[in-house]
Short mmCIF file of C-alpha atoms and ligand atoms in Angstrom, two decimals:
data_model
loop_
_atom_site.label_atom_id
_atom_site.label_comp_id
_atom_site.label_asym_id
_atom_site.label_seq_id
_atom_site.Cartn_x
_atom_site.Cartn_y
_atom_site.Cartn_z
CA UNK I 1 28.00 -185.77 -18.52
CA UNK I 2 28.54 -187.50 -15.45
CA UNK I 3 31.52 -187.99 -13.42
CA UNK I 4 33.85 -190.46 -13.02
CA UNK I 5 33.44 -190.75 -9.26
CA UNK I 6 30.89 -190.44 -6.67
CA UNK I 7 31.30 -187.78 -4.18
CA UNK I 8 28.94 -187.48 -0.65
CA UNK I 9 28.59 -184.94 2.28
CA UNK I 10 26.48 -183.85 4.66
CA UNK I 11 23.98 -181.44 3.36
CA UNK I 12 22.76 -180.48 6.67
CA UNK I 13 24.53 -178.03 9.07
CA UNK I 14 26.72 -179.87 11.46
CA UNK I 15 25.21 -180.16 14.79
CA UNK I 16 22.52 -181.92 16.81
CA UNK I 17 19.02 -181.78 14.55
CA UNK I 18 15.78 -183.72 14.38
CA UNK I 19 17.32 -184.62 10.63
CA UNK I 20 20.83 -185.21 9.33
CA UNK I 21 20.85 -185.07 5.56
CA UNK I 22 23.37 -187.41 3.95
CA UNK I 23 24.18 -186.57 -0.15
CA UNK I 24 25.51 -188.71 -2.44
CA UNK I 25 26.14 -187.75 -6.17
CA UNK I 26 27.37 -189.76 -9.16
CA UNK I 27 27.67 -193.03 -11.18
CA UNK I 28 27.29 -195.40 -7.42
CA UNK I 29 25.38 -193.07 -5.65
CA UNK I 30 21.96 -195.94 -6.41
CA UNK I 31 24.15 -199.12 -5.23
CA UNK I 32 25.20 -197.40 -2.28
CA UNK I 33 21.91 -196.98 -1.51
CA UNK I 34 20.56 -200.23 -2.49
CA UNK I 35 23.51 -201.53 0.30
CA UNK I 36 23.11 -199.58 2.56
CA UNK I 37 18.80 -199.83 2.79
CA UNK I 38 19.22 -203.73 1.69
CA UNK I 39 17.00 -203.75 -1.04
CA UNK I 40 16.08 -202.00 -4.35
CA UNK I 41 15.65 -198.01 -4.85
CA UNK I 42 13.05 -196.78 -6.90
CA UNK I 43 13.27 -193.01 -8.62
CA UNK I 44 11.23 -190.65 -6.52
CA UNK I 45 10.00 -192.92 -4.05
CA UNK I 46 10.91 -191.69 -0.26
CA UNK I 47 11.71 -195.44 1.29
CA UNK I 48 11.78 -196.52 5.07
CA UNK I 49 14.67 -198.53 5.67
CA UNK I 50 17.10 -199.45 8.26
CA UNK I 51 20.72 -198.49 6.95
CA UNK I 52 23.49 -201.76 7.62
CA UNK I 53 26.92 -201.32 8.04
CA UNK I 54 29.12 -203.85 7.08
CA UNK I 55 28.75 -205.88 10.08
CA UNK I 56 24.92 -205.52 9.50
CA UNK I 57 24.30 -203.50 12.56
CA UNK I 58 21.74 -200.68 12.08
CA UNK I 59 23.51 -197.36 11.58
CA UNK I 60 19.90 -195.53 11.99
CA UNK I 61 17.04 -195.79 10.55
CA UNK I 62 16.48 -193.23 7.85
CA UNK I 63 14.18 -192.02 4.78
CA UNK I 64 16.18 -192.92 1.88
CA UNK I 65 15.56 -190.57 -1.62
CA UNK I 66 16.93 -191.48 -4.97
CA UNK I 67 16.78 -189.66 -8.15
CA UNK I 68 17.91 -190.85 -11.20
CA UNK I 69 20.17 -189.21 -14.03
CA UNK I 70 19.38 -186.27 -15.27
CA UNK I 71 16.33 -185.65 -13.63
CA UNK I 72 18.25 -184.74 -10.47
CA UNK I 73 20.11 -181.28 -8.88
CA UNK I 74 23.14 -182.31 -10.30
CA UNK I 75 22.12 -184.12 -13.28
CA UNK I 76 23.80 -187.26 -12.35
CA UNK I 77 22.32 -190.50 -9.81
CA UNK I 78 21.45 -188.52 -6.40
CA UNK I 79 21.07 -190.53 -2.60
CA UNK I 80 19.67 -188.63 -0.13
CA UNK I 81 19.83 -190.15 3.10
CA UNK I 82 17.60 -188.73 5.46
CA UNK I 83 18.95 -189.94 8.89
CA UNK I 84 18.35 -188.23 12.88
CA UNK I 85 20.55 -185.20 13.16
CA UNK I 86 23.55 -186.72 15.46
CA UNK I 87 26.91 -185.94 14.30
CA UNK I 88 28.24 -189.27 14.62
CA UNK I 89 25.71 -190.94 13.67
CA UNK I 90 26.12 -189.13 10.16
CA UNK I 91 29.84 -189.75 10.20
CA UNK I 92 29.35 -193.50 10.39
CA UNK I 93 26.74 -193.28 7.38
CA UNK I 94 29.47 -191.08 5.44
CA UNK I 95 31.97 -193.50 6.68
CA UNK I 96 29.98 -196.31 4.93
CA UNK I 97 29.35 -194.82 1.69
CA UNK I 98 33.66 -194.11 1.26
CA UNK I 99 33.84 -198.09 2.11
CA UNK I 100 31.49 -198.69 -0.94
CA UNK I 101 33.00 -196.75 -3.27
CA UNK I 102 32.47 -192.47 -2.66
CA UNK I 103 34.69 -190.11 -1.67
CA UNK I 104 34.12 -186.39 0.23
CA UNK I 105 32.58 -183.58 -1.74
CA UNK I 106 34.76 -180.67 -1.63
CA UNK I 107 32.86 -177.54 -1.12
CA UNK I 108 30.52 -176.63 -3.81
CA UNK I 109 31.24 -179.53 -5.95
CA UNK I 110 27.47 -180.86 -5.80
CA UNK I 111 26.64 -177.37 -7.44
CA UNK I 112 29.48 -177.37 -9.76
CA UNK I 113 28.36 -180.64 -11.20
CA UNK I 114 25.20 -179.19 -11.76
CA UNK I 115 27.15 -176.11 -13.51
CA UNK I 116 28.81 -178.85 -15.56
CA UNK I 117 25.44 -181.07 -16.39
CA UNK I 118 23.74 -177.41 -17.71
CA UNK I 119 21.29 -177.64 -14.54
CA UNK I 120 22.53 -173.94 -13.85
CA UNK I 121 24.64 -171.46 -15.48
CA UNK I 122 27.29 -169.68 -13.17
CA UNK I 123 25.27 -167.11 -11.90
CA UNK I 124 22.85 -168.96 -10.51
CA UNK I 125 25.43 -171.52 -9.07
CA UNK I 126 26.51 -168.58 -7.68
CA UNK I 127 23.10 -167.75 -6.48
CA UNK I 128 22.59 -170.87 -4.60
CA UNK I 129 25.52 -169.99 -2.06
CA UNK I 130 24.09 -166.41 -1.78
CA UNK I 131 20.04 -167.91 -0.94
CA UNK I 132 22.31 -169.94 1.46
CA UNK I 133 24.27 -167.15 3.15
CA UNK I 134 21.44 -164.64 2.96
CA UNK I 135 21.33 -162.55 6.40
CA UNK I 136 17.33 -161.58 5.46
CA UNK I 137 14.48 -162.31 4.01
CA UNK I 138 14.78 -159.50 1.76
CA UNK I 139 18.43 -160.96 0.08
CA UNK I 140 17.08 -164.52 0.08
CA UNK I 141 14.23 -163.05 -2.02
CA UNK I 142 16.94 -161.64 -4.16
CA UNK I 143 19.34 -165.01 -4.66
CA UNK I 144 15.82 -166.72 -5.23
CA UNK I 145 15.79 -164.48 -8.73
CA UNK I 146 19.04 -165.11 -9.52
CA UNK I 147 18.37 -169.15 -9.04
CA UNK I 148 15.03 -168.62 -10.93
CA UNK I 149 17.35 -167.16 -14.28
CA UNK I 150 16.16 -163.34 -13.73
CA UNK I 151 19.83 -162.04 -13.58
CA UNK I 152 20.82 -164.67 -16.10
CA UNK I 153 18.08 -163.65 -18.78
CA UNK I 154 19.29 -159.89 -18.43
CA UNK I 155 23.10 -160.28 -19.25
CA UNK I 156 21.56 -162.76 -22.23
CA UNK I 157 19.59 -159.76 -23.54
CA UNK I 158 22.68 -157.94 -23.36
CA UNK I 159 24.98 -160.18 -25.28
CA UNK I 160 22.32 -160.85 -27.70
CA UNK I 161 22.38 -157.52 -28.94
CA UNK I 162 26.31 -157.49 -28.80
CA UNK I 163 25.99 -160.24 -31.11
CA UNK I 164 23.47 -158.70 -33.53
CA UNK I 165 26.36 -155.98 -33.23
CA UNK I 166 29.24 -158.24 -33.84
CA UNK I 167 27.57 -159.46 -36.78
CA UNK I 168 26.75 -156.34 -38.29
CA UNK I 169 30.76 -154.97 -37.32
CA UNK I 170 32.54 -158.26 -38.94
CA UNK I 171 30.04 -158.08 -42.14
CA UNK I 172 31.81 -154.61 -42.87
CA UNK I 173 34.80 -156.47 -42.71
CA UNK I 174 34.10 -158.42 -45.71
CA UNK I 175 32.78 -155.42 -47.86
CA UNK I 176 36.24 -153.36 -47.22
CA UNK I 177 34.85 -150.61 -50.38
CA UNK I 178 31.42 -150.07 -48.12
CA UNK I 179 33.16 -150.15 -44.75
CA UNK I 180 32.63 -146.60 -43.68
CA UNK I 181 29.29 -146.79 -45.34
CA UNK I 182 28.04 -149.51 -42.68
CA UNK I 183 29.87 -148.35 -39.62
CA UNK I 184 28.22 -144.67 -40.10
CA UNK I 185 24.67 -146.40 -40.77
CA UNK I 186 22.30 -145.34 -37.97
CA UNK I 187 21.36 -149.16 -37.48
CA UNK I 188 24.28 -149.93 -36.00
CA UNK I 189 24.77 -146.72 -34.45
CA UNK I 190 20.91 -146.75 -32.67
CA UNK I 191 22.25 -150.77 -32.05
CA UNK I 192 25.32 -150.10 -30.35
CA UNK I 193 23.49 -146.80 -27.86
CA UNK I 194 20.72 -149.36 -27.12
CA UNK I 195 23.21 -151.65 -25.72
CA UNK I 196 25.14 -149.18 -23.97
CA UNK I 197 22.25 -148.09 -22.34
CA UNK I 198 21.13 -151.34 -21.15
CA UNK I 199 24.27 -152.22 -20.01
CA UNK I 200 24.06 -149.02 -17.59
CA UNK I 201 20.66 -150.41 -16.45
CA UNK I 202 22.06 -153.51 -15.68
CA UNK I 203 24.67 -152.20 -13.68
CA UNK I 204 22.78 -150.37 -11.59
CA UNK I 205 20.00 -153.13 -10.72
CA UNK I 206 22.90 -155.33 -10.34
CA UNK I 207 24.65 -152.82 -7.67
CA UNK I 208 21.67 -152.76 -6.04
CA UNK I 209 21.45 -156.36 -6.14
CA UNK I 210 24.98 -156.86 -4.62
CA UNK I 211 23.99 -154.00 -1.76
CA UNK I 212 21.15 -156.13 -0.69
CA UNK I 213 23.42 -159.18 -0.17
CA UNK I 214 25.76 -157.28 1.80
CA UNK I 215 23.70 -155.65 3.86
CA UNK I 216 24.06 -151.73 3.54
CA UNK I 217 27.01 -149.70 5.36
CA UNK I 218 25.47 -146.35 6.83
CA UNK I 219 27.88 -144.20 8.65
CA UNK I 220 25.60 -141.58 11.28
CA UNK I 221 27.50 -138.07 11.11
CA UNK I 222 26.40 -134.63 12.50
CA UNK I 223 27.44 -131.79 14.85
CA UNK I 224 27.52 -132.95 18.69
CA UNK I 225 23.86 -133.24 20.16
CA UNK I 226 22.31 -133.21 17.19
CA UNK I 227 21.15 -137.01 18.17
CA UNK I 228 23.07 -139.48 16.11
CA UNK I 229 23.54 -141.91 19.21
CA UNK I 230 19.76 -141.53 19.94
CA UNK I 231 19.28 -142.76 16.71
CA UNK I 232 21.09 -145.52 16.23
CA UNK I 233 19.52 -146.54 19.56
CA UNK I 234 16.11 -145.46 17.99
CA UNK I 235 17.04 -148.14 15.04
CA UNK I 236 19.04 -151.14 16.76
CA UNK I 237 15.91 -150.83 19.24
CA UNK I 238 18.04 -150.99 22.02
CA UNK I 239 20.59 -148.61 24.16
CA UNK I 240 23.17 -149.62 22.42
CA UNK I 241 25.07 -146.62 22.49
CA UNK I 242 25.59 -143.76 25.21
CA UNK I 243 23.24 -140.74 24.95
CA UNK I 244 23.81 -137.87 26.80
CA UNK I 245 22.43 -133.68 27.18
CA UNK I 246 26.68 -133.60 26.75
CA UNK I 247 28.03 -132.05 23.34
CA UNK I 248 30.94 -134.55 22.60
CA UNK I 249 29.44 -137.86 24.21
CA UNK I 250 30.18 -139.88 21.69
CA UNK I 251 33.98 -139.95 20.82
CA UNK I 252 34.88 -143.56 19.35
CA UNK I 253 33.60 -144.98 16.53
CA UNK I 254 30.58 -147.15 17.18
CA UNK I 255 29.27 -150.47 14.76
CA UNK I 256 26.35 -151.96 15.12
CA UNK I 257 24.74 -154.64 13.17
CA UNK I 258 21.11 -154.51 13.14
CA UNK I 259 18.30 -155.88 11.09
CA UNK I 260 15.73 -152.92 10.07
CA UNK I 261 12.61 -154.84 8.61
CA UNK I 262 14.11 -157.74 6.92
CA UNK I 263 17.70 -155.38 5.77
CA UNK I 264 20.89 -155.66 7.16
CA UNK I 265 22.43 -152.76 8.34
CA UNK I 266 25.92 -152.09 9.77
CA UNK I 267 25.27 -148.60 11.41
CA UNK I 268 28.03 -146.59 12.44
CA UNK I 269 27.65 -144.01 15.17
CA UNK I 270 30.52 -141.50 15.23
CA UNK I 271 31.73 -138.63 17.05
CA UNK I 272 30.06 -134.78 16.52
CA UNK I 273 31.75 -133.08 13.94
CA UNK I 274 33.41 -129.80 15.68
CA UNK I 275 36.32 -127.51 16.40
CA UNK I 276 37.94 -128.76 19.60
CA UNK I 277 41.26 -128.41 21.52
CA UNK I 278 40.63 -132.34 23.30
CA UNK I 279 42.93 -134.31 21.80
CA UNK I 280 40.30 -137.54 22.57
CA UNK I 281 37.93 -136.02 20.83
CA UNK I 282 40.11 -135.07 18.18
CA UNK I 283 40.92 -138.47 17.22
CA UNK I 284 37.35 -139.57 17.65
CA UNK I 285 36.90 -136.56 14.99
CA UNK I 286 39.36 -137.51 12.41
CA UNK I 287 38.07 -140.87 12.92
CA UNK I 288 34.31 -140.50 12.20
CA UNK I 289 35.55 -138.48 9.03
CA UNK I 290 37.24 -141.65 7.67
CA UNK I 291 34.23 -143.20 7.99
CA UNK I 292 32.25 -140.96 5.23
CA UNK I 293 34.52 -142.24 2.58
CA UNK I 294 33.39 -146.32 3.54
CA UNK I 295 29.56 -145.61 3.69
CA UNK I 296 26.67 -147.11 1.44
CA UNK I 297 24.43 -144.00 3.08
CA UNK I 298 24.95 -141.26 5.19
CA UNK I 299 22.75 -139.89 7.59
CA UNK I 300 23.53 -136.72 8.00
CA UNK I 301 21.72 -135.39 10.99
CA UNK I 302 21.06 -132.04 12.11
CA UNK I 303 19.61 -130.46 15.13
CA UNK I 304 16.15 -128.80 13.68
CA UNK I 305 15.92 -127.21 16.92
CA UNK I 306 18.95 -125.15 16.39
CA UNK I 307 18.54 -123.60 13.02
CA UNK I 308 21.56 -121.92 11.53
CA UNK I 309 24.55 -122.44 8.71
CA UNK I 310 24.52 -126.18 8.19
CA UNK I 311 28.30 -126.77 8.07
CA UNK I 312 28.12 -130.52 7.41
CA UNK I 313 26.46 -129.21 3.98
CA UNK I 314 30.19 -128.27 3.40
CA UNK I 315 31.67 -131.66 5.06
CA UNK I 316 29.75 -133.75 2.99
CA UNK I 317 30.32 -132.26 -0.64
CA UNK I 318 33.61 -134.41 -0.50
CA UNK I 319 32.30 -137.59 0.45
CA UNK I 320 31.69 -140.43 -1.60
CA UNK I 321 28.28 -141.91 -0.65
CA UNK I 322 24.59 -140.75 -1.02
CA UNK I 323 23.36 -138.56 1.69
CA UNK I 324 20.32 -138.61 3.75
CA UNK I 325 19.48 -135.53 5.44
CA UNK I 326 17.77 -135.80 9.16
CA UNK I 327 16.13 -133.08 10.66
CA UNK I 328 16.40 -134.17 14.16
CA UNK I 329 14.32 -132.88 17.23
CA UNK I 330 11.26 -132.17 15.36
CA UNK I 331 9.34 -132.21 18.66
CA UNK I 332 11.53 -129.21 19.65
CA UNK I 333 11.21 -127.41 16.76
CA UNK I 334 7.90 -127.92 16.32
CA UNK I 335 8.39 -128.48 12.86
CA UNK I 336 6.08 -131.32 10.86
CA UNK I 337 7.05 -135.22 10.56
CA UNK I 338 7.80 -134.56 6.72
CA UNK I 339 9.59 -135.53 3.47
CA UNK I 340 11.40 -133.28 0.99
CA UNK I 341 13.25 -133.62 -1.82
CA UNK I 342 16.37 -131.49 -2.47
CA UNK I 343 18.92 -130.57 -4.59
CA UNK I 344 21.09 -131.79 -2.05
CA UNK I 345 18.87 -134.99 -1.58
CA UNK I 346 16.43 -136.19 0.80
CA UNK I 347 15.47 -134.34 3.84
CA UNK I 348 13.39 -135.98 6.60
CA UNK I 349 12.58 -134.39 9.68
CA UNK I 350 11.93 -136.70 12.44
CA UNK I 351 12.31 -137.26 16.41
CA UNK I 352 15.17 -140.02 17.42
CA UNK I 353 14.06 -139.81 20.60
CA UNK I 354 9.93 -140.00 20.41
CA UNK I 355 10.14 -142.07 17.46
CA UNK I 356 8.67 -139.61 15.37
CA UNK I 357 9.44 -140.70 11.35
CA UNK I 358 11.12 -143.74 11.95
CA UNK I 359 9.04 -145.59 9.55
CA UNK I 360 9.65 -143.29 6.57
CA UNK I 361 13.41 -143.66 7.32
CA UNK I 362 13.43 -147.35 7.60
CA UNK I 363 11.69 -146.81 4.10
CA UNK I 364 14.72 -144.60 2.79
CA UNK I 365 17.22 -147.14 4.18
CA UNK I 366 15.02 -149.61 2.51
CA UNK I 367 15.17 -148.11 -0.99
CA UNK I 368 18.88 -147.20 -0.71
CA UNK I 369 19.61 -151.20 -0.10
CA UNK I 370 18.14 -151.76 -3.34
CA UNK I 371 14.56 -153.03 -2.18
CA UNK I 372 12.00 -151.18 -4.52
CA UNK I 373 8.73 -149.77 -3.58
CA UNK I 374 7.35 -153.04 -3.23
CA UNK I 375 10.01 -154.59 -2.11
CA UNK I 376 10.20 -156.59 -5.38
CA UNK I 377 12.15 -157.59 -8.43
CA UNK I 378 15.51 -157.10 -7.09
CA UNK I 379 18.27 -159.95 -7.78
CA UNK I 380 21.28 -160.86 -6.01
CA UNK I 381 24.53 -160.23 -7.61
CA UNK I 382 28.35 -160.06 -6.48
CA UNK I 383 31.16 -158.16 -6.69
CA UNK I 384 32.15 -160.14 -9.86
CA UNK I 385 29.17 -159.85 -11.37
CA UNK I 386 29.85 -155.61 -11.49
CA UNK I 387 33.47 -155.68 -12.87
CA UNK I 388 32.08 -157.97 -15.70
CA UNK I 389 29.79 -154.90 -16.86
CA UNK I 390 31.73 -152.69 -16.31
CA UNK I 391 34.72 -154.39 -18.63
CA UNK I 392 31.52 -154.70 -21.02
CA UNK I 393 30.53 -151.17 -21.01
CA UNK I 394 34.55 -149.99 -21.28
CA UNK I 395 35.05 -152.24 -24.73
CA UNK I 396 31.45 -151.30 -25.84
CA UNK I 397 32.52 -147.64 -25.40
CA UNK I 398 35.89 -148.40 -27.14
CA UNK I 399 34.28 -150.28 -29.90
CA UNK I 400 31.49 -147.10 -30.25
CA UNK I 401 34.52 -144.53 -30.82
CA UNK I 402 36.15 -146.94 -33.28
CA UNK I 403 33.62 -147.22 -34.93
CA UNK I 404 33.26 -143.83 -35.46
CA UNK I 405 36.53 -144.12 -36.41
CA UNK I 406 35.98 -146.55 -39.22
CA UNK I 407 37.86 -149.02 -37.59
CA UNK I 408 36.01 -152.14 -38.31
CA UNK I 409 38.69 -154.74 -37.91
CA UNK I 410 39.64 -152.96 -34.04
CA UNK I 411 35.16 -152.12 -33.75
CA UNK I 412 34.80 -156.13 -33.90
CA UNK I 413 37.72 -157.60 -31.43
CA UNK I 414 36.51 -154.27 -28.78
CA UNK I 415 32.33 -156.08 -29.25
CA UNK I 416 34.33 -159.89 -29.10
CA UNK I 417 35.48 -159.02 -26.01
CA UNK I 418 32.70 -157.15 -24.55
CA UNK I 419 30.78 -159.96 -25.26
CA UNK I 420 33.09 -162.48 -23.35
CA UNK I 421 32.78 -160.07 -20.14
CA UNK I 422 28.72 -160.27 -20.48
CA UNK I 423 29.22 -164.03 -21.44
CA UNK I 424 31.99 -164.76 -17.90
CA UNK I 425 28.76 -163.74 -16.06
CA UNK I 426 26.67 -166.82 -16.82
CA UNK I 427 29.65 -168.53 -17.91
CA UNK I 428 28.70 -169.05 -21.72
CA UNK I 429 32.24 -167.90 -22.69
CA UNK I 430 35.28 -168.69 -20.89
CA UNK I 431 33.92 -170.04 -17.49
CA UNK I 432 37.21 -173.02 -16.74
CA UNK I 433 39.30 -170.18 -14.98
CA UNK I 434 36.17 -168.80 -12.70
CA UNK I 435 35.04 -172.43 -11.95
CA UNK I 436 37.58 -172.45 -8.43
CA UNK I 437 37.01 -169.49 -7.84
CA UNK I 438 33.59 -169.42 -7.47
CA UNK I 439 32.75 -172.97 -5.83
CA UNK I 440 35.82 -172.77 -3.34
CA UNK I 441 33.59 -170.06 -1.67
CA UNK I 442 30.64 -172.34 -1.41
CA UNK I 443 30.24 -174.76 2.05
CA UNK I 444 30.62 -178.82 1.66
CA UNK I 445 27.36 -180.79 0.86
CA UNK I 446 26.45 -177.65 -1.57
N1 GTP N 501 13.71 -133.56 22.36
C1 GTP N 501 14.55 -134.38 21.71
N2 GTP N 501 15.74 -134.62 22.22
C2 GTP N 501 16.57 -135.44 21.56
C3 GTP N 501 16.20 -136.04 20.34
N3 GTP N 501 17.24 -136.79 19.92
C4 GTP N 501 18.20 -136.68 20.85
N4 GTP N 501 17.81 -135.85 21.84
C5 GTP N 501 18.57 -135.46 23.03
O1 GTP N 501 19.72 -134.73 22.61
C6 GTP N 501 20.82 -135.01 23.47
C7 GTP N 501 22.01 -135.53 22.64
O2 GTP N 501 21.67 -136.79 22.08
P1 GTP N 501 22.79 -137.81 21.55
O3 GTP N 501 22.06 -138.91 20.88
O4 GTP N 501 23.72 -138.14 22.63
O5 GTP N 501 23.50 -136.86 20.49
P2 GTP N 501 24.82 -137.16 19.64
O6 GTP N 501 24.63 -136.54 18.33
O7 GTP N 501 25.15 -138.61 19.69
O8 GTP N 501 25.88 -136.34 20.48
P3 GTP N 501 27.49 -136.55 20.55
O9 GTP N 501 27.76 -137.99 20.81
O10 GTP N 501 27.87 -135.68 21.70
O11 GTP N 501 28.05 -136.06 19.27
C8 GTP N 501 20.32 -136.03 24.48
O12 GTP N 501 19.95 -135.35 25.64
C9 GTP N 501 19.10 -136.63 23.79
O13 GTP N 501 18.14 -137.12 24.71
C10 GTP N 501 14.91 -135.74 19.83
O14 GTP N 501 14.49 -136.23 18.77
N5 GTP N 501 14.14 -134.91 20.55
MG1 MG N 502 26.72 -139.63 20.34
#
């Protein structure tokens, strides 16, 4: 299907560059080109030519790319004009192709029209605006999945066996004597616990997928001098924050973005955790504890040089997020650069201030942002992506206990709509209403 009109943009990021890319999509994107280079464009050549305006003076000279329906990123006749980076000198070229016939691309619309032509389903449309956006190497990686069809093949696994379910659920309904007979079968039964359980799965490498495209939130708590500044500073690689031999340094909240190999990380230094009659440090206090209920991660850090009751054991149990226990001052203490698992967790011990461990936390923080071992087979997801599944998995449960129930007729609407929530993530089933959604977030010339 191709459109109606012919839409262009810069595909380039505005600014002075060694190369300006100029992108024109649909049914005139070859004649403008053919006008604009003065002669005829062959598929999948790249052609020298000096681009006119409609005086005939040379806009710029320019490598000029044409690729012809479908075989092209949206499906339809696609220009690239591959001009020098100035920013006027790429408005005049977009100026030209409006006066023959093209109009501007709103954001996203050169991905859309792929959607639309079946180039990509939604997810990876959305995927190309994450690989886009990505803040490392590790998230690109991620979006580069999701492009390649890795998310997209998982939720299609998914609704494949909701349809194997659906079709088992609305057979009942036409053998109303045997009803209870086939809902109580263990095929459908083993069928619909399969699912469920791959739905969980999915969810959870999805989360992880959506925590590596955020970048992970990790708020730094801990009694005073136990060495939370010192270790943000020990991470960020920098004195970012102010360390002192002082008990109560530290009394605002502190954010810093940093990049821990290849992972984003918003770490958030706060104020020791303690009893006090300073009405600053009070509110620096009350402050950091707000912060427990917004984190990813939580480093919990503790002074391994002065052993006793481990309060923040208590101060924790109420928070949210997953907790990583620090044993700080190892050097002090004496005790051994080591790794334990917990009931409680993870415990490292370490030394912010020599160093000491660093690299098996940046491994922690590495695994809790959803890289794996190898850093490998992680995709990106979003947000949107994780309320589909989880509307999945609440009908799938519904439709499980109905069936139980004997409930065919209610069993088979709970799996139809299930299945839509699986099918809204590649946008098999019901995709019109997402379509603005999702490419008003995306920049022009995408
Ligand atoms: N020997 C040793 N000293 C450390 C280590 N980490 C921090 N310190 C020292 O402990 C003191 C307190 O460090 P900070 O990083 O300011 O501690 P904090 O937890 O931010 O303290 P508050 O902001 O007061 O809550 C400073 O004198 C640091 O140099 C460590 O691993 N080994
Ligand atoms: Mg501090």
């Amino acid at each position: 299907m191709t459109a109606a009109d012919t839409i262009a943009a810069l595909a380039t990021a505005f600014g002075s560059a060694g190369v300006g890319i100029v992108r024109v999509s649909g049914p005139q994107a070859r004649a403008i080109g053919e006008t604009l280079a003065g002669q005829a464009l062959k598929p999948r050549h790249a052609l020298h030519a000096h681009l006119r305006d409609a005086a005939g003076e040379v806009l710029d000279d320019a490598v000029v790319l044409y690729f012809q329906a479908p075989h092209s990123y949206t499906g339809e006749d696609v220009l690239e004009l591959q001009a020098h980076g100035n920013p006027a000198l790429l408005n005049a070229i977009l100026r030209e192709c409006r006066r023959l016939g093209a109009r501007d691309a709103r954001p996203g619309e050169f991905t859309e029209r792929a959607f639309l032509n079946d180039k990509l389903d939604l997810a990876q449309a959305e995927a190309v605006a994450d690989l886009i956006s990505a803040q490392s190497e590790a998230a690109a990686r991620a979006a580069r999945r999701s492009l390649d069809g890795v998310f997209s093949q998982r939720c299609e696994a998914v609704a494949e066996q909701l349809v194997h379910a659906r079709v088992y659920v609305e057979a009942a309904l036409d053998f109303p004597d045997e009803e209870i007979d086939f809902l109580a079968a263990p095929e459908i039964r083993n069928l619909l616990d399969r699912c469920h359980a791959d739905l969980a799965r999915l969810r959870a490498e999805a989360e992880q997928g959506k925590r590596l495209m955020d970048g992970l939130h990790v708020v730094i708590v801990g009694a005073p001098n136990a060495g939370k500044s010192s270790l943000l500073n020990a991470l960020a690689g920098s004195d970012r924050a102010i360390v002192t031999e002082i008990a109560g340094t530290t009394r605002d909240v502190l954010r810093e973005t940093v990049q821990v190999d290849g992972l984003w990380l918003t770490l958030v230094d706060t104020a020791g955790l303690r009893e006090t009659e300073d009405r600053v440090e009070n509110e620096g206090i009350r402050r950091a504890r707000g912060e427990l209920d917004k984190a990813d991660l939580i480093l919990a850090v503790l002074d391994d040089s002065q052993p006793g009751h481990n309060a923040l054991a208590d101060e924790l149990r109420v928070a949210s997020g997953s907790v990583l226990w620090l044993h700080n001052k190892a050097d002090l203490s004496g005790h051994a650069i080591a790794r334990e698992t917990r009931d409680d967790g993870v415990h490292l011990w370490l030394s912010a201030k020599h160093g000491d461990g660093l690299a098996a936390l940046k491994q922690e923080l590495a695994r809790a942002a959803g890289l794996g071992e190898a850093g490998t087979g992680a995709f990106s997801a979003r947000a949107r992506h994780l309320e589909a599944l989880d509307l999945a998995a609440a009908h799938l449960e519904q439709a499980m206990g109905l069936c139980n129930q004997a409930q065919a007729e209610l069993a088979a609407e709970e799996l139809r709509l299930a299945h839509d929530a699986v099918g809204s993530i590649t946008g098999t089933m019901d995709a019109d209403a997402l379509l603005g959604r999702i490419f008003g977030s995306f920049c022009i010339g995408k």
